[in-house]
Short mmCIF file of C-alpha atoms and ligand atoms in Angstrom, two decimals:
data_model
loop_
_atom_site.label_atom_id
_atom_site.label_comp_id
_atom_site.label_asym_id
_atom_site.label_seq_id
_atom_site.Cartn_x
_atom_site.Cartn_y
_atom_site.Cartn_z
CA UNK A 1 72.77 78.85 73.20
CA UNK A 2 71.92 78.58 77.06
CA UNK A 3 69.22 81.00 78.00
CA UNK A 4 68.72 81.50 81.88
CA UNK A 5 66.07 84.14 83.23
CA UNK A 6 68.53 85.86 85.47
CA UNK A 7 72.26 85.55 84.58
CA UNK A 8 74.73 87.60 87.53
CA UNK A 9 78.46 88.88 86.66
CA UNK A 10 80.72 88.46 89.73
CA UNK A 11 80.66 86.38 92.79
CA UNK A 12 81.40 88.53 95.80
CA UNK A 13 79.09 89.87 98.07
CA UNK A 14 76.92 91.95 95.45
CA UNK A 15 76.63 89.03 92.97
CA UNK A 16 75.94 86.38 96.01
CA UNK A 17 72.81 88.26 97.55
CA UNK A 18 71.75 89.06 94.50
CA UNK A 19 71.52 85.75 93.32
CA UNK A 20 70.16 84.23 96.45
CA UNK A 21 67.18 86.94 96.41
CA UNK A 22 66.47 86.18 92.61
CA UNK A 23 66.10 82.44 93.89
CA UNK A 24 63.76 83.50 97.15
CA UNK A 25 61.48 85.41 94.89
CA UNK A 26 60.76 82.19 92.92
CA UNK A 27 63.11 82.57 89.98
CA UNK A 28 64.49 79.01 88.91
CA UNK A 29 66.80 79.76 86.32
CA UNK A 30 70.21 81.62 87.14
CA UNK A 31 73.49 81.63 86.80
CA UNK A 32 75.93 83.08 88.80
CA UNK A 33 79.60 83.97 86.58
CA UNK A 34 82.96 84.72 88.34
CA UNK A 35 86.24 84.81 87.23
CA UNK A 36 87.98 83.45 90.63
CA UNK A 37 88.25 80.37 91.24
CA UNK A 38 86.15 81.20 94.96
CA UNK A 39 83.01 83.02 95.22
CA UNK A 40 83.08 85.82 97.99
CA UNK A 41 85.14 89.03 96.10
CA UNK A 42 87.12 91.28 97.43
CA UNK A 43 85.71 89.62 100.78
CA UNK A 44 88.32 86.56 100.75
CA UNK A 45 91.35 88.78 101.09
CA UNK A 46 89.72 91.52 104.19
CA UNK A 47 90.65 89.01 107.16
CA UNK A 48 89.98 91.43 109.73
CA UNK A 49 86.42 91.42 111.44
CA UNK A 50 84.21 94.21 110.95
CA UNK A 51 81.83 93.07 108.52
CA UNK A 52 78.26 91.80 109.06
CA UNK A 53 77.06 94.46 112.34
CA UNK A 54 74.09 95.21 110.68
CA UNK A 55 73.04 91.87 108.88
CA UNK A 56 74.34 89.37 111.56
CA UNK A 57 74.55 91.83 114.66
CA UNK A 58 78.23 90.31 115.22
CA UNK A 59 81.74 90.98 113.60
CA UNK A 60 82.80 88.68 111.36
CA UNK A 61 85.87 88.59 109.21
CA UNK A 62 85.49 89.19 105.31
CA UNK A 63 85.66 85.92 104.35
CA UNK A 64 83.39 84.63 107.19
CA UNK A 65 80.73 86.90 106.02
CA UNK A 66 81.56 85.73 102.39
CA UNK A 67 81.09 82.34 103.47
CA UNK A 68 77.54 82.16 104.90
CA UNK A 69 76.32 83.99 101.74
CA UNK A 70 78.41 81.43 99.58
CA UNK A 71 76.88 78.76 101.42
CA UNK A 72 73.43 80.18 101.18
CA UNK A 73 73.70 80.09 97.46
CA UNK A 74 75.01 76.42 96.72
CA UNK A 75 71.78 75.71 98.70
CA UNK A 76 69.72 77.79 95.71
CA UNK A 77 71.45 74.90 93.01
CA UNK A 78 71.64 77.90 91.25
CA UNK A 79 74.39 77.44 88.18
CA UNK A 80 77.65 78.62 88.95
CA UNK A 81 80.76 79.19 86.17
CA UNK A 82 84.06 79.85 88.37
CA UNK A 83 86.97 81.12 86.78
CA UNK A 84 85.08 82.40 84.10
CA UNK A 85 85.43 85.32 82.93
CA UNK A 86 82.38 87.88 80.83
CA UNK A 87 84.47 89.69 78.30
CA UNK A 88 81.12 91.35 76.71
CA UNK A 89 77.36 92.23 77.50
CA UNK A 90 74.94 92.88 74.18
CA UNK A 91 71.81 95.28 74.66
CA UNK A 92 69.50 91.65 73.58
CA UNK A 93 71.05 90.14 77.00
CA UNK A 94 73.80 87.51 75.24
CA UNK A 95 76.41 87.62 77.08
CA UNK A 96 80.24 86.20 76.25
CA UNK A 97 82.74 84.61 78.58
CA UNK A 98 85.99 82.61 78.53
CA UNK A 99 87.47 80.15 80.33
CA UNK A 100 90.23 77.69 80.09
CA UNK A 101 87.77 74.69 79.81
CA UNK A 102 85.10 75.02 77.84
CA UNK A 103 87.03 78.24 75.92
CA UNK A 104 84.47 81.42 74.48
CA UNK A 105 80.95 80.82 76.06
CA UNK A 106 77.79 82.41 75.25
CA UNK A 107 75.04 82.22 77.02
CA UNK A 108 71.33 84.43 76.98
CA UNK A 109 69.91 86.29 79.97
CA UNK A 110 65.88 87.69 80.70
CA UNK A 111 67.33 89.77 83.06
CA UNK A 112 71.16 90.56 84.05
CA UNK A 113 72.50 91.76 87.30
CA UNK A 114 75.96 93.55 86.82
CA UNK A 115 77.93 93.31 89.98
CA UNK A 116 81.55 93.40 89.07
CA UNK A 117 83.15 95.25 91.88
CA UNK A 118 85.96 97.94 91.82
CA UNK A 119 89.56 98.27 91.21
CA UNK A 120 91.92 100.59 92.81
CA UNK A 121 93.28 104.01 91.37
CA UNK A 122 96.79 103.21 90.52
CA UNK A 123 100.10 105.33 90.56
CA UNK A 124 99.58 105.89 86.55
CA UNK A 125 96.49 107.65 87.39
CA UNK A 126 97.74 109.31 89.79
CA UNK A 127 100.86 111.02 88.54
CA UNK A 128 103.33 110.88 91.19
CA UNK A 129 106.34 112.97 90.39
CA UNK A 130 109.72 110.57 90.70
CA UNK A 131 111.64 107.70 89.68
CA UNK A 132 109.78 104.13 88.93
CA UNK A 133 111.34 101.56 91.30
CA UNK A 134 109.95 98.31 92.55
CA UNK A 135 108.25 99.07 95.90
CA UNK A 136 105.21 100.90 95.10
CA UNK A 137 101.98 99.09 95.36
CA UNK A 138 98.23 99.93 95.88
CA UNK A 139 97.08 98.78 99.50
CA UNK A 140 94.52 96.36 97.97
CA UNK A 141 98.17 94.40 96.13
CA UNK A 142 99.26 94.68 99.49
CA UNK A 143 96.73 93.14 101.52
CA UNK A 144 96.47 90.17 99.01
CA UNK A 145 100.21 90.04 99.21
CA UNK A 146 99.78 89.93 103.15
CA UNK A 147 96.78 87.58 103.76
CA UNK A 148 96.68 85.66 101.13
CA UNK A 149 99.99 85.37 99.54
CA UNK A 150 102.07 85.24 102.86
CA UNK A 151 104.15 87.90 101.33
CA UNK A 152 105.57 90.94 102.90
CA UNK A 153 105.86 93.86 100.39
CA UNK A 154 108.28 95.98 103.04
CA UNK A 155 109.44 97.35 106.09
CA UNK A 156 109.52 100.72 106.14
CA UNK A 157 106.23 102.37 104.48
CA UNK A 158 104.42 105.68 103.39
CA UNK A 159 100.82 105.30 102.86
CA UNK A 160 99.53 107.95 100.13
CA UNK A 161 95.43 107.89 101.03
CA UNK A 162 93.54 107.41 103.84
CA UNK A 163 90.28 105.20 102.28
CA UNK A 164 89.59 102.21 104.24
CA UNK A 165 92.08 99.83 102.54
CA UNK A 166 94.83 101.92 103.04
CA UNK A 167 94.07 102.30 107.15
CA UNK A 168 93.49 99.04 107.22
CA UNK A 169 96.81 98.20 106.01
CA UNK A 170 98.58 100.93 107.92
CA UNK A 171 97.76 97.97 111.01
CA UNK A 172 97.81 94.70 109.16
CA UNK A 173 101.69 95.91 107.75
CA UNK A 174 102.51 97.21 111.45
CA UNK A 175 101.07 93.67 112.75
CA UNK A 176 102.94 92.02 110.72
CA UNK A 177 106.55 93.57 111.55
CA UNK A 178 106.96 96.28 109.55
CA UNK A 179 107.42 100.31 110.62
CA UNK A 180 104.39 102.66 108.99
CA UNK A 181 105.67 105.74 109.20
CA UNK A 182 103.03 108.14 108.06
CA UNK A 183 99.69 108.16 106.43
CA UNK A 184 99.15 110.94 103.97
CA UNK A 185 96.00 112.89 102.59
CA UNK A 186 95.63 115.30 100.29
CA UNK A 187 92.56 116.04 101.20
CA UNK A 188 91.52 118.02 104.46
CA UNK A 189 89.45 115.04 105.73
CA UNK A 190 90.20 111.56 105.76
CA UNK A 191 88.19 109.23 102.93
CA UNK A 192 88.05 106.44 105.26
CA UNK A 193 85.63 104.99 108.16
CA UNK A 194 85.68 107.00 111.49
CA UNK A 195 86.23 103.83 112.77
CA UNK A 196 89.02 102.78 110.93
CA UNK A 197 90.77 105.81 112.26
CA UNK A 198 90.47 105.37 115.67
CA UNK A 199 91.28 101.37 115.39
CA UNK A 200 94.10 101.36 112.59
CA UNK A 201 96.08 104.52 113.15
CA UNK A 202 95.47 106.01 116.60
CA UNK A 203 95.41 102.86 118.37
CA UNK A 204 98.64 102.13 116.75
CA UNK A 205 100.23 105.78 116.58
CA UNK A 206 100.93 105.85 113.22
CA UNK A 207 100.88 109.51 112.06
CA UNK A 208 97.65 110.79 109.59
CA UNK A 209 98.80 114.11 108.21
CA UNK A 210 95.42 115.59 106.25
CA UNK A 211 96.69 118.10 103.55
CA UNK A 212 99.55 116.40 102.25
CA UNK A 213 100.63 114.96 99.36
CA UNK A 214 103.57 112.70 98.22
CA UNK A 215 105.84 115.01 95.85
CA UNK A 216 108.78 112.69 95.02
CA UNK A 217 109.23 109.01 95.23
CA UNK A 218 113.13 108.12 94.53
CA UNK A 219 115.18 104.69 94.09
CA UNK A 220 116.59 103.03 91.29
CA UNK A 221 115.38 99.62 91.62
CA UNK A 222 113.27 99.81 94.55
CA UNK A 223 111.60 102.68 96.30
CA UNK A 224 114.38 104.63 98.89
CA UNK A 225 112.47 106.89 99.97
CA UNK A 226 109.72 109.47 99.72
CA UNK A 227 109.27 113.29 99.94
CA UNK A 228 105.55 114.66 101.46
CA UNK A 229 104.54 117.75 101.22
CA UNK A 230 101.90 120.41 102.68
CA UNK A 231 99.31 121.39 100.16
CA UNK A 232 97.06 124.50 99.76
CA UNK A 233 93.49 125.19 99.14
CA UNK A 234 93.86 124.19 95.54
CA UNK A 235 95.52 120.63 96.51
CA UNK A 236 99.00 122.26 95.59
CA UNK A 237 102.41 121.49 97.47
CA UNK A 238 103.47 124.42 99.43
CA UNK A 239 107.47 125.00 99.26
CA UNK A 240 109.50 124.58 102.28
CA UNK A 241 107.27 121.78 103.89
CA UNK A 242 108.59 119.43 102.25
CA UNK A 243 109.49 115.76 104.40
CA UNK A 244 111.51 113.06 103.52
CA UNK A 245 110.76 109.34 104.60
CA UNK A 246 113.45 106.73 104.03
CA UNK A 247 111.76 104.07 103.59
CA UNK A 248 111.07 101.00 100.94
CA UNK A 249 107.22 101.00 100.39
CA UNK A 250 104.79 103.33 99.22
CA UNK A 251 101.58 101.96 99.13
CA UNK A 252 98.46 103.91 97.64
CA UNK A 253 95.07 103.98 98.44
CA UNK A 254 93.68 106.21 96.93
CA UNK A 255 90.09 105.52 95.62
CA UNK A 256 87.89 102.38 94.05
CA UNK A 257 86.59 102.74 90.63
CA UNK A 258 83.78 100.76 89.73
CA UNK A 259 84.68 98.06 87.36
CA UNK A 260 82.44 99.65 84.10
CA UNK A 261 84.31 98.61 80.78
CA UNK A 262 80.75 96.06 80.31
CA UNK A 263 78.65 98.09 81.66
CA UNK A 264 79.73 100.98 79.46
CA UNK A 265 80.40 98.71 76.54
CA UNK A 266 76.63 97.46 77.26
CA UNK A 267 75.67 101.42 76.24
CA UNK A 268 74.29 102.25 79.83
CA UNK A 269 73.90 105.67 80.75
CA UNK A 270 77.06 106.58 83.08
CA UNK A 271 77.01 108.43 85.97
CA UNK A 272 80.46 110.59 86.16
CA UNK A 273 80.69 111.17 89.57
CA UNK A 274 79.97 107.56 90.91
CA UNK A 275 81.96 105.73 87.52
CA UNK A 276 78.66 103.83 87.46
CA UNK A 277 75.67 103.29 85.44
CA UNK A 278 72.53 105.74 86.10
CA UNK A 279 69.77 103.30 88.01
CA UNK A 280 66.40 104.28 89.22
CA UNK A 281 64.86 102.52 92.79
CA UNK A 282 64.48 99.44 91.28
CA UNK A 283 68.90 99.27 90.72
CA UNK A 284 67.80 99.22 86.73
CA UNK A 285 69.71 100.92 84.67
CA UNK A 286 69.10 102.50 81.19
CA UNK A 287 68.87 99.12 79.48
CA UNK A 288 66.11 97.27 80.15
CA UNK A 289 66.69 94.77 82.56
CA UNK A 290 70.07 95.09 83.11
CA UNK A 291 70.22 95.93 86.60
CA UNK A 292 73.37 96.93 89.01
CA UNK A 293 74.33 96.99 92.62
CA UNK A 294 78.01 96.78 94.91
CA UNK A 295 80.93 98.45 93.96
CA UNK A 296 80.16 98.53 90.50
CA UNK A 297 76.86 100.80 91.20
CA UNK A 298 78.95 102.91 93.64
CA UNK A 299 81.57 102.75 95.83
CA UNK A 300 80.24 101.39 99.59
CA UNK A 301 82.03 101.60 102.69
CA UNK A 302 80.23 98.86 104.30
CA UNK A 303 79.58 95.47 103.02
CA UNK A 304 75.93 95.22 104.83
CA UNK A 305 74.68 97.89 102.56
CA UNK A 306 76.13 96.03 99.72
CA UNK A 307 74.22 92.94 100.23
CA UNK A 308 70.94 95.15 101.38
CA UNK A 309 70.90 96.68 97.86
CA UNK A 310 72.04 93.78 95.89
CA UNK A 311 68.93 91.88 97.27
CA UNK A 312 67.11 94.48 95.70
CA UNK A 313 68.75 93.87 92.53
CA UNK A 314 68.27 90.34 92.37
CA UNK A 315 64.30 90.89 93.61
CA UNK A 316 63.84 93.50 90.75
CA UNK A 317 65.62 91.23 87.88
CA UNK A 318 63.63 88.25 89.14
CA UNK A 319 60.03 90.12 88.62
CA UNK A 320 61.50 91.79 85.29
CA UNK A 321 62.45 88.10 84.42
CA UNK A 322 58.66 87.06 85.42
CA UNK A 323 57.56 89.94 83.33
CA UNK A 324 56.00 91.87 85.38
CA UNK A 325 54.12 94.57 83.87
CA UNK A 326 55.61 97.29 85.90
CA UNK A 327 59.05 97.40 84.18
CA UNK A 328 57.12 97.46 80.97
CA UNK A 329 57.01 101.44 80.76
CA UNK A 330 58.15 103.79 83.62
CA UNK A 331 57.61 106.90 84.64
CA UNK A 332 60.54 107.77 86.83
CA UNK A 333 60.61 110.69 89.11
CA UNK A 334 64.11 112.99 88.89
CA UNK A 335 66.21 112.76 92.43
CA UNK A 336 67.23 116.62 92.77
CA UNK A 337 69.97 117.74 95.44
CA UNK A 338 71.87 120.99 97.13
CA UNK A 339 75.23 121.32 96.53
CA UNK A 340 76.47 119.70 99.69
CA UNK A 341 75.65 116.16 98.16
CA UNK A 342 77.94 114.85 95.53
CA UNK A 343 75.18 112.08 94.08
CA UNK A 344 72.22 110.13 95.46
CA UNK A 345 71.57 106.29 94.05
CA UNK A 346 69.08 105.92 92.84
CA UNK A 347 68.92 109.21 90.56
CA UNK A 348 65.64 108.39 89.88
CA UNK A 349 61.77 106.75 91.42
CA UNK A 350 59.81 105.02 89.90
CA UNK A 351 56.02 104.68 91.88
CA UNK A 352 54.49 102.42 90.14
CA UNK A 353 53.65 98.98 91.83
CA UNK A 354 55.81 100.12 94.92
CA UNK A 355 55.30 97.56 97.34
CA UNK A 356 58.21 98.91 100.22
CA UNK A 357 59.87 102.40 101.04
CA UNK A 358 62.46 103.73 99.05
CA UNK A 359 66.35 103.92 100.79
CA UNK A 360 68.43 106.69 98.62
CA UNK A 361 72.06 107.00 99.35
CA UNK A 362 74.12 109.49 99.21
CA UNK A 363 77.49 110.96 99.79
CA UNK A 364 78.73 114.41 100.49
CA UNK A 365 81.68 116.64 99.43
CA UNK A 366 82.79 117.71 102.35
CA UNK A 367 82.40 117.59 106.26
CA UNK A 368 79.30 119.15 107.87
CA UNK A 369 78.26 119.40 111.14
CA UNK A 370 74.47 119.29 113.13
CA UNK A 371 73.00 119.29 109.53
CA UNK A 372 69.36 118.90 108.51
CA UNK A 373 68.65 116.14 105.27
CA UNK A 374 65.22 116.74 104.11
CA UNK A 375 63.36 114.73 101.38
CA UNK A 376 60.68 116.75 99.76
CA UNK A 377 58.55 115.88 96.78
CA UNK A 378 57.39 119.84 95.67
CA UNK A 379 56.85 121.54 99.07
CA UNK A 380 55.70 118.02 101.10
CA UNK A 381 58.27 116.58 103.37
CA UNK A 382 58.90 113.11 102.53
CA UNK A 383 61.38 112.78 104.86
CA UNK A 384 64.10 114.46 107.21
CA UNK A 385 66.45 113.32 109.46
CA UNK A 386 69.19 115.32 111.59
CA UNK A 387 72.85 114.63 111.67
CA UNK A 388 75.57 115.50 113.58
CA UNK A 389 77.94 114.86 111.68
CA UNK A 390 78.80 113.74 108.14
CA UNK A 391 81.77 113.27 106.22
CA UNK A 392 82.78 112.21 102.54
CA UNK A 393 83.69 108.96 104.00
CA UNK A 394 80.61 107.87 105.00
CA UNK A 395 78.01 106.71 102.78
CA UNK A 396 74.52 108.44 104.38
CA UNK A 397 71.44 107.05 103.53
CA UNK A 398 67.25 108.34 103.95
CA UNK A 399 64.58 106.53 103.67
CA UNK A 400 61.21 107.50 101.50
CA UNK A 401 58.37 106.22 103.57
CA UNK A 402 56.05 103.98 101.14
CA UNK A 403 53.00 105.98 102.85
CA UNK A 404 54.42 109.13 101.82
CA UNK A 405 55.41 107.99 98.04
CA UNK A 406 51.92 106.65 97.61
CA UNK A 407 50.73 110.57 97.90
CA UNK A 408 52.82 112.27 95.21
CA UNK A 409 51.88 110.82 92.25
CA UNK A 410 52.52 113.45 89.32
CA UNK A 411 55.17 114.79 91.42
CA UNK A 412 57.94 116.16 88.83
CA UNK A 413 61.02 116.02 91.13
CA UNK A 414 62.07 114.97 94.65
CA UNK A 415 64.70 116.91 96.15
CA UNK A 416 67.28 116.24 98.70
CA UNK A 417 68.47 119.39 100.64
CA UNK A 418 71.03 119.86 103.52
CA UNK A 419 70.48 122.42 105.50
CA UNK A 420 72.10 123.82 109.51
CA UNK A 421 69.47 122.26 112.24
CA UNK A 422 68.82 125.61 114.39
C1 FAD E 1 90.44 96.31 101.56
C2 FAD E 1 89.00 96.41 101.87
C3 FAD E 1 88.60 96.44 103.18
C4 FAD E 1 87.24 96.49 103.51
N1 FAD E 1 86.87 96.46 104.82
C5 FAD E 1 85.55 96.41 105.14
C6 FAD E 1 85.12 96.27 106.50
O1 FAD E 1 85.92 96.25 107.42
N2 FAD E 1 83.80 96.15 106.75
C7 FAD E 1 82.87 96.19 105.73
O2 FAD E 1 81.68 96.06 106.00
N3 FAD E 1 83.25 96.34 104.43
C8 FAD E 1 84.56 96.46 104.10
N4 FAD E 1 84.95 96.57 102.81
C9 FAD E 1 83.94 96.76 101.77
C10 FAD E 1 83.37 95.49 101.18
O3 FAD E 1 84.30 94.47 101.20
C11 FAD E 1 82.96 95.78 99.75
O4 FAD E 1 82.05 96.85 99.82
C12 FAD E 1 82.31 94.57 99.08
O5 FAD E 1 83.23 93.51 99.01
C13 FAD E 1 81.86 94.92 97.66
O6 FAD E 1 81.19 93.82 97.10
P1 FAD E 1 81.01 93.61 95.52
O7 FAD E 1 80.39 92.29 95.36
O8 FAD E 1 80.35 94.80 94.97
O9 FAD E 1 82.48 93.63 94.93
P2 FAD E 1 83.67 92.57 95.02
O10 FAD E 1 83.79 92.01 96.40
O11 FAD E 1 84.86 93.29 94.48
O12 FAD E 1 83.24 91.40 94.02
C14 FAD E 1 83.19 91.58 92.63
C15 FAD E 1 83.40 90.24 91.97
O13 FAD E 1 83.17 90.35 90.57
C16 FAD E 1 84.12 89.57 89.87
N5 FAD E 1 84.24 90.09 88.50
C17 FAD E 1 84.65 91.33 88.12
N6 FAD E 1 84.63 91.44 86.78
C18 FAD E 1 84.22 90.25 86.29
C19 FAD E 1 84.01 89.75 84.98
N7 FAD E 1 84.23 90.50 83.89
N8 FAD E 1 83.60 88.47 84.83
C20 FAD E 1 83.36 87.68 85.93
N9 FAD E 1 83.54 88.12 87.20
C21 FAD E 1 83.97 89.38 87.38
C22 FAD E 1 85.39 89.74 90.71
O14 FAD E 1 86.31 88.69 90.47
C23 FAD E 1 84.83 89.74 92.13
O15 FAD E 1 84.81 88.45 92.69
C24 FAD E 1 86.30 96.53 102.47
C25 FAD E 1 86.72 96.54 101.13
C26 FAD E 1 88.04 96.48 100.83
C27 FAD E 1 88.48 96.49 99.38
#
């Protein structure tokens, strides 16, 4: 069997910096699995620009950005297996693959980083009241149908969620020809980018209606058309506000879920709000040096952040590869939080051998306003930071200051709180 000293599952933007920052921190040995025939992810199929403001200070389209971090790692002469793909992780590291060439593989890892991305919610999970016709897709089908296929899946389309695919495909459909009428939202707030708002929808005036839900999809072969309604407090249609779209498309976006059927077959601690594994600050989770980072650690709404954490990863799995002594036994601090925060990543901090400050992320469950996020480790401020607004949307981050960490050894919790800036 082929042992490597860092072996990393998927090639998109996780699984890429990841890599590439096991190979700068002097690790000689990897091997990078995807089961595309590209590398680059999700990336390949996002042609608009957006991506890369905060790592290249310029917009670049998905697979632009995909491509100078592809490029970056043939330079490594790392090992790569495309079209390969891990059906099965075991807690001593072997890991088994298949492709059409060289049929089951096994191979043996020092340290693993998991980075398999998400998949959408589909309509199964979502139980949507109606007939089944052809018609209804989720927006990520869409956009592959779109951009890379050449396809058009309609002409006429309802959009049920308002997360970043599904705005961004609310302008890519009306680009390419076709009439959006409305974008729908259960929730009060959108899910999406602020950005994406203003750029996909308003600039186009395609309709967001917050509160609403689709109550009836109907067609016999392919969608004809689909009832919205209001919804209450409790997320429950509201009689008489009913509205009904003729139209042939119904496209969902309605929320990622991190790709976890190896990392829960692997026996890793789950975390049931992200769909991820548990991972302290160095992105390890509860096995030994299987590590995690992208979509398949939590959901992210920008790719920047994804390869900013997945560096980490690839750092951490490198030294854990090296045996380091630090990931030998750890003491790992609890990450506490108030109620506005839905779940911080890491949920734990480990001091020892801390050689940088610690970046927790975070989301929150609803939208608050002029809002003060303070870090404290007992009563001492770690950090604190004021903002004007944040929404469920938005991933929100705060930094532990290395100088700061240094001084609470024996600390038993750090706490993240959100309270009003008066
Ligand atoms: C539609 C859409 C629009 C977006 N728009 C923007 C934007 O404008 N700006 C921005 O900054 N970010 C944007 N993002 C976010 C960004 O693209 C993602 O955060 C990023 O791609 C996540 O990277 P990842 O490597 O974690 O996952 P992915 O890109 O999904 O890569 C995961 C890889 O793992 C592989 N894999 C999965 N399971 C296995 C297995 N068992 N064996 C082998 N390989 C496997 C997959 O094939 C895939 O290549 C967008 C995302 C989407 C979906």
């Amino acid at each position: 069997m082929t042992c490597y000293e860092v072996v990393v599952i998927g090639g998109g933007p996780a699984g890429l910096a990841a890599a590439i920052s096991a190979y700068e921190n002097g690790c000689r040995s990897i091997l990078l699995i995807e089961r595309d025939k590209k590398l680059g992810g999700i990336l390949n199929q996002c042609i608009h620009n957006g991506f890369g403001l905060h790592t290249f200070k310029e917009e670049l389209t998905g697979p632009e950005y995909a491509d100078r971090y592809s490029r970056r790692f043939y330079e490594t002469g790392a090992d790569l297996m495309l079209q390969t793909t891990v059906l099965d992780i075991s807690e001593d590291k072997v890991i088994r693959a298949i492709n059409e060439k060289d049929g089951l593989v096994t191979v043996k890892a020092k340290a693993i980083v998991l980075s398999m991305g998400c998949r959408e919610r589909s309509r199964g999970a979502l139980n949507i009241p109606g007939t089944r016709p052809a018609g209804v897709y989720s927006a990520g089908t869409a956009q592959k149908l779109v951009n890379i296929d050449g396809k058009m899946p309609g002409k006429k389309v309802v959009i049920l969620g308002s997360g970043d695919i599904g705005l961004i495909m609310a302008r890519r459909m009306t680009l390419e020809g076709a009439k959006v009428l409305a974008v729908v939202e259960l929730m009060p707030y959108s899910g999406g980018l602020k950005r994406n708002i203003v750029q996909c929808l308003e600039d186009f005036d395609i309709p967001l209606y917050l509160s609403h839900t689709v109550t009836k999809v109907e067609g016999e072969n392919r969608v004809e058309a689909v009832t919205v309604s209001e919804v209450d407090e409790n997320r429950k249609p509201i009689q008489g506000t009913e509205i009904r779209y003729e139209c042939d498309t119904l496209l969902l976006s309605c929320g990622l879920i991190p790709e976890n059927e190896l990392t829960q077959g692997l026996g890793a601690s789950m975390n049931k709000v992200t769909n991820g594994p548990v991972v302290d600050s160095d992105l390890e989770t509860s096995i030994p040096g299987v590590f995690a980072c992208g979509n398949v650690l939590h959901v992210h709404d920008l790719v920047d952040f994804v390869s900013e954490e997945a560096s980490d990863a690839g750092r951490n799995a490198a030294m854990y590869a090296a045996a380091e002594p630090r990931y030998k036994v750890k003491t790992k601090i609890p990450v506490k939080f108030s109620k506005e925060i839905r779940y911080t990543v890491p949920s734990s901090v480990v001091l020892a051998g801390i050689s940088e400050d610690i970046k927790l992320r975070f989301r929150v469950g609803n939208i608050y306003r002029y809002k003060k996020v303070t870090a404290l480790a007992g009563d001492r401020v770690l950090a604190k930071k004021i903002r004007k607004v944040m929404t469920p949307g938005e991933m929100e981050e705060i930094v532990l200051p290395i100088g700061k960490l240094k001084d609470i050894k024996g600390a038993l919790e750090i706490t993240i709180t959100v309270e009003d800036n008066d």
